PDB file of C-alpha atoms in Angstrom:
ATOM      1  CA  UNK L 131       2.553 -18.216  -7.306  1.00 88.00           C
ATOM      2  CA  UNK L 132       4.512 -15.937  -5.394  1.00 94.00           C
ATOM      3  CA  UNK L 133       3.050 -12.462  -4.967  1.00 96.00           C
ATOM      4  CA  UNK L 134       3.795  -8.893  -3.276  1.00 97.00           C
ATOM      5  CA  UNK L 135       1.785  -5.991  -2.781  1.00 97.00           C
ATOM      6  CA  UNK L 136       3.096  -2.509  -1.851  1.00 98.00           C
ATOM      7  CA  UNK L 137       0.757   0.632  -0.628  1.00 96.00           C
ATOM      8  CA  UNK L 138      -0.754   1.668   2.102  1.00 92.00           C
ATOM      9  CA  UNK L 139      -3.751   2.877   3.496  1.00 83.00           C
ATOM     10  CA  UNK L 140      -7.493   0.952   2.544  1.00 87.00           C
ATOM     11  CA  UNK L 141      -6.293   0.231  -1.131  1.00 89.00           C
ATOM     12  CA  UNK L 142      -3.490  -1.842   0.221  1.00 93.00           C
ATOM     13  CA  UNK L 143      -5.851  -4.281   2.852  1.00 92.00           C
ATOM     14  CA  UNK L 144      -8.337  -4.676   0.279  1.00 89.00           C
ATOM     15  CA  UNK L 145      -5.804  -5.824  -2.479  1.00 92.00           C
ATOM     16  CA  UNK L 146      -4.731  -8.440   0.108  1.00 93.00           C
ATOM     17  CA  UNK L 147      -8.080  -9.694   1.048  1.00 90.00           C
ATOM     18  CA  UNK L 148      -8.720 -10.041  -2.697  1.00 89.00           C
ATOM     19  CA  UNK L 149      -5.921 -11.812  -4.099  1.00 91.00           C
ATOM     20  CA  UNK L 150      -4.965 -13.890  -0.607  1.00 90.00           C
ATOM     21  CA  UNK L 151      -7.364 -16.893  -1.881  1.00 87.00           C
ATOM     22  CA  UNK L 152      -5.451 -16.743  -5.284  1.00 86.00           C
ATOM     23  CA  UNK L 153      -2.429 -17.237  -4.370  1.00 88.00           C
ATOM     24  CA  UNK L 154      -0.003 -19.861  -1.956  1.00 88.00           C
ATOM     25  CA  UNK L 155       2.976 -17.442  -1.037  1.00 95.00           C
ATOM     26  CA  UNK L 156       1.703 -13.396  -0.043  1.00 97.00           C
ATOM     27  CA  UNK L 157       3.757 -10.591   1.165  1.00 98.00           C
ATOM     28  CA  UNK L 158       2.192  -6.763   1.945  1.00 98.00           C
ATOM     29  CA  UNK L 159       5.406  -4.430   1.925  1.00 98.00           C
ATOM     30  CA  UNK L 160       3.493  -1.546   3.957  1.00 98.00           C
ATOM     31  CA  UNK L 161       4.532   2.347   3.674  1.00 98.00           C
ATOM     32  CA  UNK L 162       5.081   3.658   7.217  1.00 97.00           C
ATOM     33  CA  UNK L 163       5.292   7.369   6.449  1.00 97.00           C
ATOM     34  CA  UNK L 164       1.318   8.454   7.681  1.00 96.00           C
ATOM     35  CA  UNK L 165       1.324  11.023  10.042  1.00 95.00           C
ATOM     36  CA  UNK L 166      -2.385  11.430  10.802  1.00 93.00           C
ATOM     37  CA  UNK L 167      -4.690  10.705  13.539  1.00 93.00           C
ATOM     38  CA  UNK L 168      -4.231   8.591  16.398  1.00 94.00           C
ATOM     39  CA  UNK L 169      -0.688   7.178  14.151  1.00 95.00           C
ATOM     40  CA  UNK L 170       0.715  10.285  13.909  1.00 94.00           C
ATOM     41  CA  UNK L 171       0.201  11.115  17.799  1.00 95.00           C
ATOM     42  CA  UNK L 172       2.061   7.759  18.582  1.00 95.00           C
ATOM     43  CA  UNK L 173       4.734   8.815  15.889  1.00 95.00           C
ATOM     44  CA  UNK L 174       5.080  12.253  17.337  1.00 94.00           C
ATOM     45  CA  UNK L 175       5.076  10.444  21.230  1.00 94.00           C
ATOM     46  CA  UNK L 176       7.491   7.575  20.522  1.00 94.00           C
ATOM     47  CA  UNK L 177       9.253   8.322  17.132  1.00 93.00           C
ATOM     48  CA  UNK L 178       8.314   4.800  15.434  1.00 96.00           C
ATOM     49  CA  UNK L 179       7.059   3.825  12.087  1.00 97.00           C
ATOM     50  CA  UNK L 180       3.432   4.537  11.543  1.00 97.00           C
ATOM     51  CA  UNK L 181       1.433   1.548  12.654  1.00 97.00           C
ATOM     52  CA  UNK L 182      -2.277   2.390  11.131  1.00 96.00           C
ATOM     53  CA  UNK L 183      -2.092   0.674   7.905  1.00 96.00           C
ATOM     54  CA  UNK L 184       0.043  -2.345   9.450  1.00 97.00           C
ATOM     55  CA  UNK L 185      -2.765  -2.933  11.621  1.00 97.00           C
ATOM     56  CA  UNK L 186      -5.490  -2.628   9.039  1.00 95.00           C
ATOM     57  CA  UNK L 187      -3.892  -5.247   6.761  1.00 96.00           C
ATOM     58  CA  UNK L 188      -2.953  -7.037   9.229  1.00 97.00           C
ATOM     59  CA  UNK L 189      -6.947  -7.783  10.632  1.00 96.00           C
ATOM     60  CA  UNK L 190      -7.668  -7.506   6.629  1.00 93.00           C
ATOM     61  CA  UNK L 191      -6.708 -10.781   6.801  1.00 94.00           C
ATOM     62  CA  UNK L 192      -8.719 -12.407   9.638  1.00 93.00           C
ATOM     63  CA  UNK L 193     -12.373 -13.120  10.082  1.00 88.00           C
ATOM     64  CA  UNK L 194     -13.926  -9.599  10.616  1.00 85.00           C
ATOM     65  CA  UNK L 195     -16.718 -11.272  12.700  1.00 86.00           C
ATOM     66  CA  UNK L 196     -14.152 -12.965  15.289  1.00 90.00           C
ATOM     67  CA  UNK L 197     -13.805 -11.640  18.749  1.00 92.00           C
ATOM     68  CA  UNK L 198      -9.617 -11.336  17.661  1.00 92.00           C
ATOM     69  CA  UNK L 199     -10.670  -8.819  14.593  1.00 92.00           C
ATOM     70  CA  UNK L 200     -12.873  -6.746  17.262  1.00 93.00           C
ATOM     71  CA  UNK L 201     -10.306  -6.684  20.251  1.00 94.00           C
ATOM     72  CA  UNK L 202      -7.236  -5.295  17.964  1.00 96.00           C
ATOM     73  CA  UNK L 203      -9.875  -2.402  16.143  1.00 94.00           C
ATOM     74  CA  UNK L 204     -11.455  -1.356  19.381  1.00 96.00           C
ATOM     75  CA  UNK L 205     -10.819   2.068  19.991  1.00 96.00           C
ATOM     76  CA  UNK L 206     -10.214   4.308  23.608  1.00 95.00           C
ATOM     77  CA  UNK L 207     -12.917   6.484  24.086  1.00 94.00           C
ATOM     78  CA  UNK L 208     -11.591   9.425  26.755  1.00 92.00           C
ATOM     79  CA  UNK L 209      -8.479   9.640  28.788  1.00 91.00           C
ATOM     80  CA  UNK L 210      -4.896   9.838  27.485  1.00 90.00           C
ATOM     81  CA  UNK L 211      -5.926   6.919  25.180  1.00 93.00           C
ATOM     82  CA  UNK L 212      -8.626   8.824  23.455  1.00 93.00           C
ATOM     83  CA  UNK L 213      -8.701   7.840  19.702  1.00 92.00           C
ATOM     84  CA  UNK L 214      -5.544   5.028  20.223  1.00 95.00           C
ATOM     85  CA  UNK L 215      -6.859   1.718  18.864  1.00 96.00           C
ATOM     86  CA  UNK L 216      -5.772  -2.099  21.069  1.00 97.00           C
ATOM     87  CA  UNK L 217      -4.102  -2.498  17.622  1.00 97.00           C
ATOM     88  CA  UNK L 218      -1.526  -0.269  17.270  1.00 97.00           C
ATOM     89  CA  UNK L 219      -0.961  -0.244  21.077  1.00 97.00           C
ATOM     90  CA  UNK L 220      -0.290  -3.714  20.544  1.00 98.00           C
ATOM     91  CA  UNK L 221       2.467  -3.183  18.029  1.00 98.00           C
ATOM     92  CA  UNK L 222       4.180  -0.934  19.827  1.00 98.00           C
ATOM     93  CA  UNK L 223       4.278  -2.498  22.474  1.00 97.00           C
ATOM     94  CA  UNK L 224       5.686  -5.137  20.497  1.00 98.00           C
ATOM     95  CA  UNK L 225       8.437  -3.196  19.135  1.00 97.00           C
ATOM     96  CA  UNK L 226       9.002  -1.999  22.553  1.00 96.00           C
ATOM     97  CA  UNK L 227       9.624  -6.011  23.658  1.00 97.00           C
ATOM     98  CA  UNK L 228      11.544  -7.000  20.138  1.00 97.00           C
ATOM     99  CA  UNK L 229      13.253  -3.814  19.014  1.00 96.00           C
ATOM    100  CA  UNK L 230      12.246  -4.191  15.266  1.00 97.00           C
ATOM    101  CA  UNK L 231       9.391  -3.142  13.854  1.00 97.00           C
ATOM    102  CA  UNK L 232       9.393  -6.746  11.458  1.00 98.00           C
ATOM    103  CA  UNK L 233       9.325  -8.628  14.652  1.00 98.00           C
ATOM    104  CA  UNK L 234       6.981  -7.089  16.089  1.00 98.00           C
ATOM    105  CA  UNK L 235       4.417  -7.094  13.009  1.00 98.00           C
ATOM    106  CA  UNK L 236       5.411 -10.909  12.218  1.00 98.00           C
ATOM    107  CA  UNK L 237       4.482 -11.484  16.377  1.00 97.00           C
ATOM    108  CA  UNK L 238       1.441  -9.490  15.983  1.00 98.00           C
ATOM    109  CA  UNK L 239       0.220 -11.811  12.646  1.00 96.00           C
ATOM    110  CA  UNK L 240       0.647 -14.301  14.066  1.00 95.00           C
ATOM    111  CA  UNK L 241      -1.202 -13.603  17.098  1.00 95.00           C
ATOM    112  CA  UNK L 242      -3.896 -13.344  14.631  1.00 95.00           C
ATOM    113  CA  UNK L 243      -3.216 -16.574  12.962  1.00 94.00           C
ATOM    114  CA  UNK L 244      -2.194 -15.377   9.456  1.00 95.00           C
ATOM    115  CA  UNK L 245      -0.378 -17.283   7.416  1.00 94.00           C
ATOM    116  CA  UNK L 246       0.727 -14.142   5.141  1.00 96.00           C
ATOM    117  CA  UNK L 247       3.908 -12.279   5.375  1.00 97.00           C
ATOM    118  CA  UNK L 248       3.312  -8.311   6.180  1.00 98.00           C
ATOM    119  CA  UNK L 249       6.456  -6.421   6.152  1.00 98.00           C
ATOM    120  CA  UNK L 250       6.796  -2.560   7.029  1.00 98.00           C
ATOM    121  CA  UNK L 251       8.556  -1.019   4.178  1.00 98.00           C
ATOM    122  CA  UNK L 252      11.888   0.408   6.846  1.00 98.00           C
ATOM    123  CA  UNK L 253      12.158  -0.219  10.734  1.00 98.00           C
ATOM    124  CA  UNK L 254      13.552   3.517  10.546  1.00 97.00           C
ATOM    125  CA  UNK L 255      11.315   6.462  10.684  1.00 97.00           C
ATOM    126  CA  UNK L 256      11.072   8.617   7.728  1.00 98.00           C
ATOM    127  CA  UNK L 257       8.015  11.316   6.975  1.00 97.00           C
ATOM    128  CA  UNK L 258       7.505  12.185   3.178  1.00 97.00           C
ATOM    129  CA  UNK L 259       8.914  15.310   1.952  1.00 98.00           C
ATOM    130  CA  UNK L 260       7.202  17.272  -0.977  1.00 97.00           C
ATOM    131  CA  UNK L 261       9.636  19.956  -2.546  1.00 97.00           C
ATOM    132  CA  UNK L 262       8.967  22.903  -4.971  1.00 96.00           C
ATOM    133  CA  UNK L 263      12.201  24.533  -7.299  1.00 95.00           C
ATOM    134  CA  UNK L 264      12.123  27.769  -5.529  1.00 95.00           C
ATOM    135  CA  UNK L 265      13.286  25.815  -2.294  1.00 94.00           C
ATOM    136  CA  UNK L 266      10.088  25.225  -0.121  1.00 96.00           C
ATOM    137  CA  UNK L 267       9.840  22.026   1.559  1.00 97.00           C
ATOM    138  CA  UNK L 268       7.100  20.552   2.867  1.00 97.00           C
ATOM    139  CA  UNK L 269       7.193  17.871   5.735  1.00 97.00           C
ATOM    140  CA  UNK L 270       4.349  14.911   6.190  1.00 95.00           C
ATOM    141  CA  UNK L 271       1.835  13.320   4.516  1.00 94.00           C
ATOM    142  CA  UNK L 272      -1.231  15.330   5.944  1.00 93.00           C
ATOM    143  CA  UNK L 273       0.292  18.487   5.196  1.00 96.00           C
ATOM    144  CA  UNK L 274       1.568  16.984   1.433  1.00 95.00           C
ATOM    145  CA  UNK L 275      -1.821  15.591   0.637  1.00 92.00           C
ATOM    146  CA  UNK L 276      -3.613  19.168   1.624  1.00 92.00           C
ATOM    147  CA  UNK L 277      -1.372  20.807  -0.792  1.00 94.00           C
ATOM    148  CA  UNK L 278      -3.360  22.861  -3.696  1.00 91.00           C
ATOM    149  CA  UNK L 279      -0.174  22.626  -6.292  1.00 94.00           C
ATOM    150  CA  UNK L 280       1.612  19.420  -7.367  1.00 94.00           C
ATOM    151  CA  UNK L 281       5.253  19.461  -6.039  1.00 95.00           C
ATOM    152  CA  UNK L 282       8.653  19.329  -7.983  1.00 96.00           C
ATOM    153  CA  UNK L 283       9.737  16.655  -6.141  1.00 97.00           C
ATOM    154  CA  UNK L 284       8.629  13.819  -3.274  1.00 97.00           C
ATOM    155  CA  UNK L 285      11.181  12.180  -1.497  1.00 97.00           C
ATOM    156  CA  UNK L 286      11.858  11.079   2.354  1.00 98.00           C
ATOM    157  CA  UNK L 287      13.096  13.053   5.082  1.00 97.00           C
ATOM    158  CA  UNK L 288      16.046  10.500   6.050  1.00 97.00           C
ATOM    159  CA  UNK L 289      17.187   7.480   3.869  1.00 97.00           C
ATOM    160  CA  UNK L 290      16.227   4.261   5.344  1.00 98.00           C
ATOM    161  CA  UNK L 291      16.886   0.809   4.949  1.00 98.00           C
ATOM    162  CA  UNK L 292      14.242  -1.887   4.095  1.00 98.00           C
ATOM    163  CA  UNK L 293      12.750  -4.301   6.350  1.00 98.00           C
ATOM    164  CA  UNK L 294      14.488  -7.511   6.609  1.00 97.00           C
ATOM    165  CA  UNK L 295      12.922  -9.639   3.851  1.00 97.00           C
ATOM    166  CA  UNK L 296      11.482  -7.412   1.773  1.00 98.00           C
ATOM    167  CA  UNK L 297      13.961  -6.699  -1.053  1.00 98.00           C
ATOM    168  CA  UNK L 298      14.253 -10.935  -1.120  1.00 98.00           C
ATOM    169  CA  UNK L 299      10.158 -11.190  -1.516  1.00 98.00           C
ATOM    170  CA  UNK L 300      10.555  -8.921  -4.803  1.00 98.00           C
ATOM    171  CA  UNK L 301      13.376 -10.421  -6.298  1.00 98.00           C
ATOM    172  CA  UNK L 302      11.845 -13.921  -5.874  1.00 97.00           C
ATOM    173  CA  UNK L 303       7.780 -12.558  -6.752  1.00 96.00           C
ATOM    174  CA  UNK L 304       6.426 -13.783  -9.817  1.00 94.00           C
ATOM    175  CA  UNK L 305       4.195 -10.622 -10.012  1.00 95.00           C
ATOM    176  CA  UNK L 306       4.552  -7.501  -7.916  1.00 96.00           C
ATOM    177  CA  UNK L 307       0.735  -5.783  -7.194  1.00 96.00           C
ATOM    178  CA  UNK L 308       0.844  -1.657  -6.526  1.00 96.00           C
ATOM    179  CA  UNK L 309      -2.124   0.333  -5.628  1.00 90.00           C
ATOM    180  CA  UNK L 310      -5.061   1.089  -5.563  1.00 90.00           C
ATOM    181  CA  UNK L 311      -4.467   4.315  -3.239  1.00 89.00           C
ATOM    182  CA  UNK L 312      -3.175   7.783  -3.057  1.00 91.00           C
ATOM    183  CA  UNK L 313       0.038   7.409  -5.186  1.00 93.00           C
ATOM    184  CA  UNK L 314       2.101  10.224  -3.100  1.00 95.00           C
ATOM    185  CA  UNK L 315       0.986   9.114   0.193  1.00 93.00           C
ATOM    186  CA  UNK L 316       0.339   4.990  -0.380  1.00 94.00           C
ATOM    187  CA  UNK L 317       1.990   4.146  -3.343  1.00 96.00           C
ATOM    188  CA  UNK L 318       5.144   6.383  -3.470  1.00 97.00           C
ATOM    189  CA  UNK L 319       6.512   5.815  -0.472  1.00 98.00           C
ATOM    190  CA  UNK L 320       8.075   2.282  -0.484  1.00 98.00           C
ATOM    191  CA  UNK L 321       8.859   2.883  -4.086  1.00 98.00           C
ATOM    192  CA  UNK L 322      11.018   5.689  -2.693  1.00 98.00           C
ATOM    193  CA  UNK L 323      13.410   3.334  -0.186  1.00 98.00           C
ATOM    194  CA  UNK L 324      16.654   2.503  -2.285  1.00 98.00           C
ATOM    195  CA  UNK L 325      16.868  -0.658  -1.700  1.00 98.00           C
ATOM    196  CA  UNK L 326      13.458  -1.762  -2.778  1.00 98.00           C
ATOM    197  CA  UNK L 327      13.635   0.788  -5.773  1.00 98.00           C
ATOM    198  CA  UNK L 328      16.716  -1.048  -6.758  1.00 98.00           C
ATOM    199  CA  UNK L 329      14.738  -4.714  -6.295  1.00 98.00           C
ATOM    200  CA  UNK L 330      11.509  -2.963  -8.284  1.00 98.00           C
ATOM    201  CA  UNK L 331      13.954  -2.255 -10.827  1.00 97.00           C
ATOM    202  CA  UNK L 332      16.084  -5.567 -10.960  1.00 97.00           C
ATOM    203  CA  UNK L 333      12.800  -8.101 -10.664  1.00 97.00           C
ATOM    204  CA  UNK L 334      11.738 -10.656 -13.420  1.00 96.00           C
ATOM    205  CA  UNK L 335       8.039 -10.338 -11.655  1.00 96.00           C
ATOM    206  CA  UNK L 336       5.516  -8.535 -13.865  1.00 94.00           C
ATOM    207  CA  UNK L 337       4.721  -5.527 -12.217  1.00 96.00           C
ATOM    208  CA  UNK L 338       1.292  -4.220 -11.908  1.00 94.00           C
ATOM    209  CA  UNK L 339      -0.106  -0.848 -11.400  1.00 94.00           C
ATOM    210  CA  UNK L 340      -3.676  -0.459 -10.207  1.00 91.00           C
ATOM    211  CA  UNK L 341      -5.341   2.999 -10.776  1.00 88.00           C
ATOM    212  CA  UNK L 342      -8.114   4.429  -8.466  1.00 84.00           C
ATOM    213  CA  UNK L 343     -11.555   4.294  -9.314  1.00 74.00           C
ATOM    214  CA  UNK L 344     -12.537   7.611  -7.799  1.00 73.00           C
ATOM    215  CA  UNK L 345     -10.659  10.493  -8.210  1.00 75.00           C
ATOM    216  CA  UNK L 346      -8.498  11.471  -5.202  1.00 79.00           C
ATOM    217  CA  UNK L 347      -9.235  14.046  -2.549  1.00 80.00           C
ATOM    218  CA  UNK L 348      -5.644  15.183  -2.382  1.00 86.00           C
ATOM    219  CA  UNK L 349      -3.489  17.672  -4.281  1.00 87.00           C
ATOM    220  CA  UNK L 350      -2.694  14.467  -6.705  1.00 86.00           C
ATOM    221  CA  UNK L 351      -6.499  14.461  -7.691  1.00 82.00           C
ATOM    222  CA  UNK L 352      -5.599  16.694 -11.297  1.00 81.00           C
ATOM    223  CA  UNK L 353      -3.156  13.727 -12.292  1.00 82.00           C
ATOM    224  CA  UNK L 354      -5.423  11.507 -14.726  1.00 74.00           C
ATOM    225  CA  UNK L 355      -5.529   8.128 -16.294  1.00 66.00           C
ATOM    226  CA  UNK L 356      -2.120   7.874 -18.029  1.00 69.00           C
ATOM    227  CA  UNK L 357      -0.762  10.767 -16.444  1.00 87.00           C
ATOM    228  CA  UNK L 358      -0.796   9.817 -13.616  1.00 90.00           C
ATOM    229  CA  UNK L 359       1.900   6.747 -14.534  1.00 92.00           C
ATOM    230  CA  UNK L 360       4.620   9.683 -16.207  1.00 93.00           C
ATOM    231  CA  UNK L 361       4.754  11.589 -13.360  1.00 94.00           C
ATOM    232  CA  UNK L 362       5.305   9.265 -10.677  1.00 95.00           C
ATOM    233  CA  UNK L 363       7.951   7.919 -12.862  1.00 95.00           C
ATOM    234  CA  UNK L 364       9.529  11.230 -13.698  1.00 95.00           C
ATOM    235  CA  UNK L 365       9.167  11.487  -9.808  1.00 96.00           C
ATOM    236  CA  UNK L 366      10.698   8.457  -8.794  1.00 96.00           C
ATOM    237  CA  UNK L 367      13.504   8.485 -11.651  1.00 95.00           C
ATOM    238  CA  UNK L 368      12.720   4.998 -12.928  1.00 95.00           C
ATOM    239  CA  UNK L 369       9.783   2.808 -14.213  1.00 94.00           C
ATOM    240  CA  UNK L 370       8.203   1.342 -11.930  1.00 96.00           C
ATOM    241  CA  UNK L 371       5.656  -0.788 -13.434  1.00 95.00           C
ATOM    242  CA  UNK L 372       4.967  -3.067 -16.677  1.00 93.00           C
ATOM    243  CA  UNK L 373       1.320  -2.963 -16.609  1.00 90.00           C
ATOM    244  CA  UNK L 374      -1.366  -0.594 -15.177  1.00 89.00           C
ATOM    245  CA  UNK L 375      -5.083  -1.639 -14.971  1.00 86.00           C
ATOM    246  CA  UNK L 376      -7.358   1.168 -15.674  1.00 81.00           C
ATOM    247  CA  UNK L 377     -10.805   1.651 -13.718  1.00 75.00           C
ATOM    248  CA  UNK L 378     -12.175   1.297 -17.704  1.00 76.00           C
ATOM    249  CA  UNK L 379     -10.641  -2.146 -17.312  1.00 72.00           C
ATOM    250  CA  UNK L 380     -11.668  -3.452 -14.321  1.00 68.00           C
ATOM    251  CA  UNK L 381     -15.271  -1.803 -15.092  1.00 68.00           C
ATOM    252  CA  UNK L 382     -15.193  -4.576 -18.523  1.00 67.00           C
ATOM    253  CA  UNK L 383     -13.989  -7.498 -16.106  1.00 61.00           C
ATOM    254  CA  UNK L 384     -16.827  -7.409 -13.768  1.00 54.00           C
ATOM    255  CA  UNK L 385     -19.520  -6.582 -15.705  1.00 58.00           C
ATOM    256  CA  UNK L 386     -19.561 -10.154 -16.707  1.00 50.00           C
ATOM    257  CA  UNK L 387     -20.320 -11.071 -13.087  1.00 48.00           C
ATOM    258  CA  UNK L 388     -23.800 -10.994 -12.320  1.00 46.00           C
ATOM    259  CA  UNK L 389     -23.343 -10.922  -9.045  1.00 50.00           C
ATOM    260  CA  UNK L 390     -20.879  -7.581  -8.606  1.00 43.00           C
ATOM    261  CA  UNK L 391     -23.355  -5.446 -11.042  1.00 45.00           C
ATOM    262  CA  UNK L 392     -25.791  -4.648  -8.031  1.00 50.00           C
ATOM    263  CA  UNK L 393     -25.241  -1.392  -7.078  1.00 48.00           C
ATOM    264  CA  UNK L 394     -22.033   0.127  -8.258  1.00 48.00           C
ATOM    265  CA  UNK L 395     -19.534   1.403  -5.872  1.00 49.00           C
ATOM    266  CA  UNK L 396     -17.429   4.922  -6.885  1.00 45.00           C
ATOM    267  CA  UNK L 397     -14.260   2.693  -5.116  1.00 53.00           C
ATOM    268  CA  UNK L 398     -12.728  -0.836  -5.095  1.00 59.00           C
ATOM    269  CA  UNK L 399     -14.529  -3.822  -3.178  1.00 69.00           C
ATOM    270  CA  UNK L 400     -13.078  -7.101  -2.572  1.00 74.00           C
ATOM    271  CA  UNK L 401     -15.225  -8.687  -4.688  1.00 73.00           C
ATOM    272  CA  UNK L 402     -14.518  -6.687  -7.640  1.00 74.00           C
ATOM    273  CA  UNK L 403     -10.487  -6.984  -7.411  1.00 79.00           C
ATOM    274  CA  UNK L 404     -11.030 -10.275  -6.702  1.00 79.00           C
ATOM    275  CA  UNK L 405     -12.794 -10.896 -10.274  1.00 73.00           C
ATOM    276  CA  UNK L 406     -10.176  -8.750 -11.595  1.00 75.00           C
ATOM    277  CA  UNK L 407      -7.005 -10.644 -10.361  1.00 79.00           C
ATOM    278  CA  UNK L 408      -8.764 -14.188 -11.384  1.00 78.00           C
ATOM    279  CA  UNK L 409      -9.113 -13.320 -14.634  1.00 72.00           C
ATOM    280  CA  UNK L 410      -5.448 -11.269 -14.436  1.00 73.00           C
ATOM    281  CA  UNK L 411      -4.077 -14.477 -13.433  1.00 77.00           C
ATOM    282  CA  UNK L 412      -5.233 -16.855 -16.377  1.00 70.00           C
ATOM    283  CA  UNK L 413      -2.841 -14.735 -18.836  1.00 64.00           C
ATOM    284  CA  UNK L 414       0.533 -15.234 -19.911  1.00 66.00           C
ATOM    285  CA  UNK L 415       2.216 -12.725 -17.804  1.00 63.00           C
ATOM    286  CA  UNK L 416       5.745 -11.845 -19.670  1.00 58.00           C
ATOM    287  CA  UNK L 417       8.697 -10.458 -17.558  1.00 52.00           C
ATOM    288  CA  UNK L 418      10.011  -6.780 -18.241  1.00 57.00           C
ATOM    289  CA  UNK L 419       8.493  -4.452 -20.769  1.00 54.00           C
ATOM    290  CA  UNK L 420      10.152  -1.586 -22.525  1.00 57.00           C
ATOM    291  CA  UNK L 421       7.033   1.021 -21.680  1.00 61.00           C
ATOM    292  CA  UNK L 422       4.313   0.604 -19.765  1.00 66.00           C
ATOM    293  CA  UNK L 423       1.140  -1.508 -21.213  1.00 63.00           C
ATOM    294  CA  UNK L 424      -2.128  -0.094 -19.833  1.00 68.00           C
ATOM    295  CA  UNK L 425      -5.231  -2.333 -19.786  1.00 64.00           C
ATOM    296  CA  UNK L 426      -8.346  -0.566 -20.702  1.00 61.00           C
TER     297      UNK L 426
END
């Protein structure tokens, strides 16, 4: 089965570390809009896609106990490097030697030895804009997700292109995984490149939505359960997804493991989505839907 997974942030690198074992053909289409910590310095410094989450799905998928997985998360402590991990330095300076971003993440995995496919979602640089009717704008995801109002709008600064491969991996998926994560600032932003809005659109694969478990710490945190699904639709102009697991659902699919019941967590694990996606995959998954379906 041939699946993709957009986001960004933790949601996205757990999703992959849950359903990798499930699956023979995997491909993370990563949003590249966070402007935040030590990724937003290197943004600011060298005007590239943001690296963070790349590198965090990237070492998702390797053995977290290897020397590799230790090496690339290791982070400066003092100096001009202060806060910079070996990761990220890595990538750019693989960018730096290939001039794409998609080379240099495909060099980087498989540096690491993974088999899986992690695309950024644009080798161009775009920040996320947020955008009110009486004309303010504001610029970034930091500055979006600190926002005490929901905006009008969300778009991107610039158009971009997508990275090479990506609109192909959706148009030949057999089901298309989005979420868990903050939906302006993980979820909307790949959604919001044309050409993989257009593929999202145009795509036999079922199309899955996974809602948060906890509520968010960001101004998106009043949107609720179905809610949540109209206005990032109304948002993005079209629907996006066929199905949308509720935290109600996955709550029912792991209580019948044992094993997962042992101290509840308030957010995903891997061994919850895991459960989840097994038992997701053992159903008749139809094509395109006229609404969305939400499991509960």
């Amino acid at each position: 089965m041939k699946i993709v997974c957009l986001g960004g942030g933790h949601g996205l690198a757990q999703v992959l570390s849950a359903i990798r074992p499930l699956c023979s053909d995997l491909t993370a289409i990563v949003a590249t809009t966070d402007n935040g910590g030590s990724t937003g310095r290197l943004r600011a410094s060298q005007e590239c896609v943001a690296l963070g989450d790349i590198r965090r799905c990237c070492l998702q998928l390797t053995d977290k106990q290897s020397l590799i997985h230790s090496i690339f998360e290791h982070r400066f402590d003092g100096g001009e490097l202060d806060g910079h991990s070996l990761g990220n330095l890595t990538l750019l300076g693989l960018m730096q030697l290939t001039d794409s971003p998609t080379e240099a993440v495909a060099w980087f995995n498989a540096m690491l030895g993974n088999a899986e496919t992690i695309l950024p979602m644009s080798d161009s640089a775009t920040d996320l804009v947020a955008s009110y009717k009486n004309g303010e704008q504001v610029i970034g995801e930091c500055e979006i997700d600190a926002l005490t109002e929901l905006p009008d709008n969300i778009g991107l600064s610039k158009a971009v292109p997508a990275a090479k491969g990506a609109v192909d991996a959706i148009m030949k998926a057999d089901l298309i995984l989005m979420g868990p994560g903050s939906i302006i600032s993980s979820v909307m932003p790949p959604l919001l490149v044309k050409e993989i809005s257009t593929a999202i659109k145009e795509t036999a694969a079922c199309r899955i939505f996974i809602e948060n478990i906890a509520q968010e710490n960001s101004v998106a945190g009043s949107l609720q359960g179905e809610t949540i699904i109209d206005w990032m639709q109304e948002k993005l102009g079209y629907q996006f997804c066929d199905l949308s697991i509720s935290p109600q659902a996955i709550e029912e699919i792991v209580v019948h493991c044992d094993e997962l019941n042992q101290g509840q967590s308030t957010q995903h694990n891997i061994e919850q989505l895991s459960h989840v996606f097994s038992q997701l995959l053992k159903l008749p998954l139809s094509t395109k839907v006229n609404s969305t379906y939400t499991i509960n």
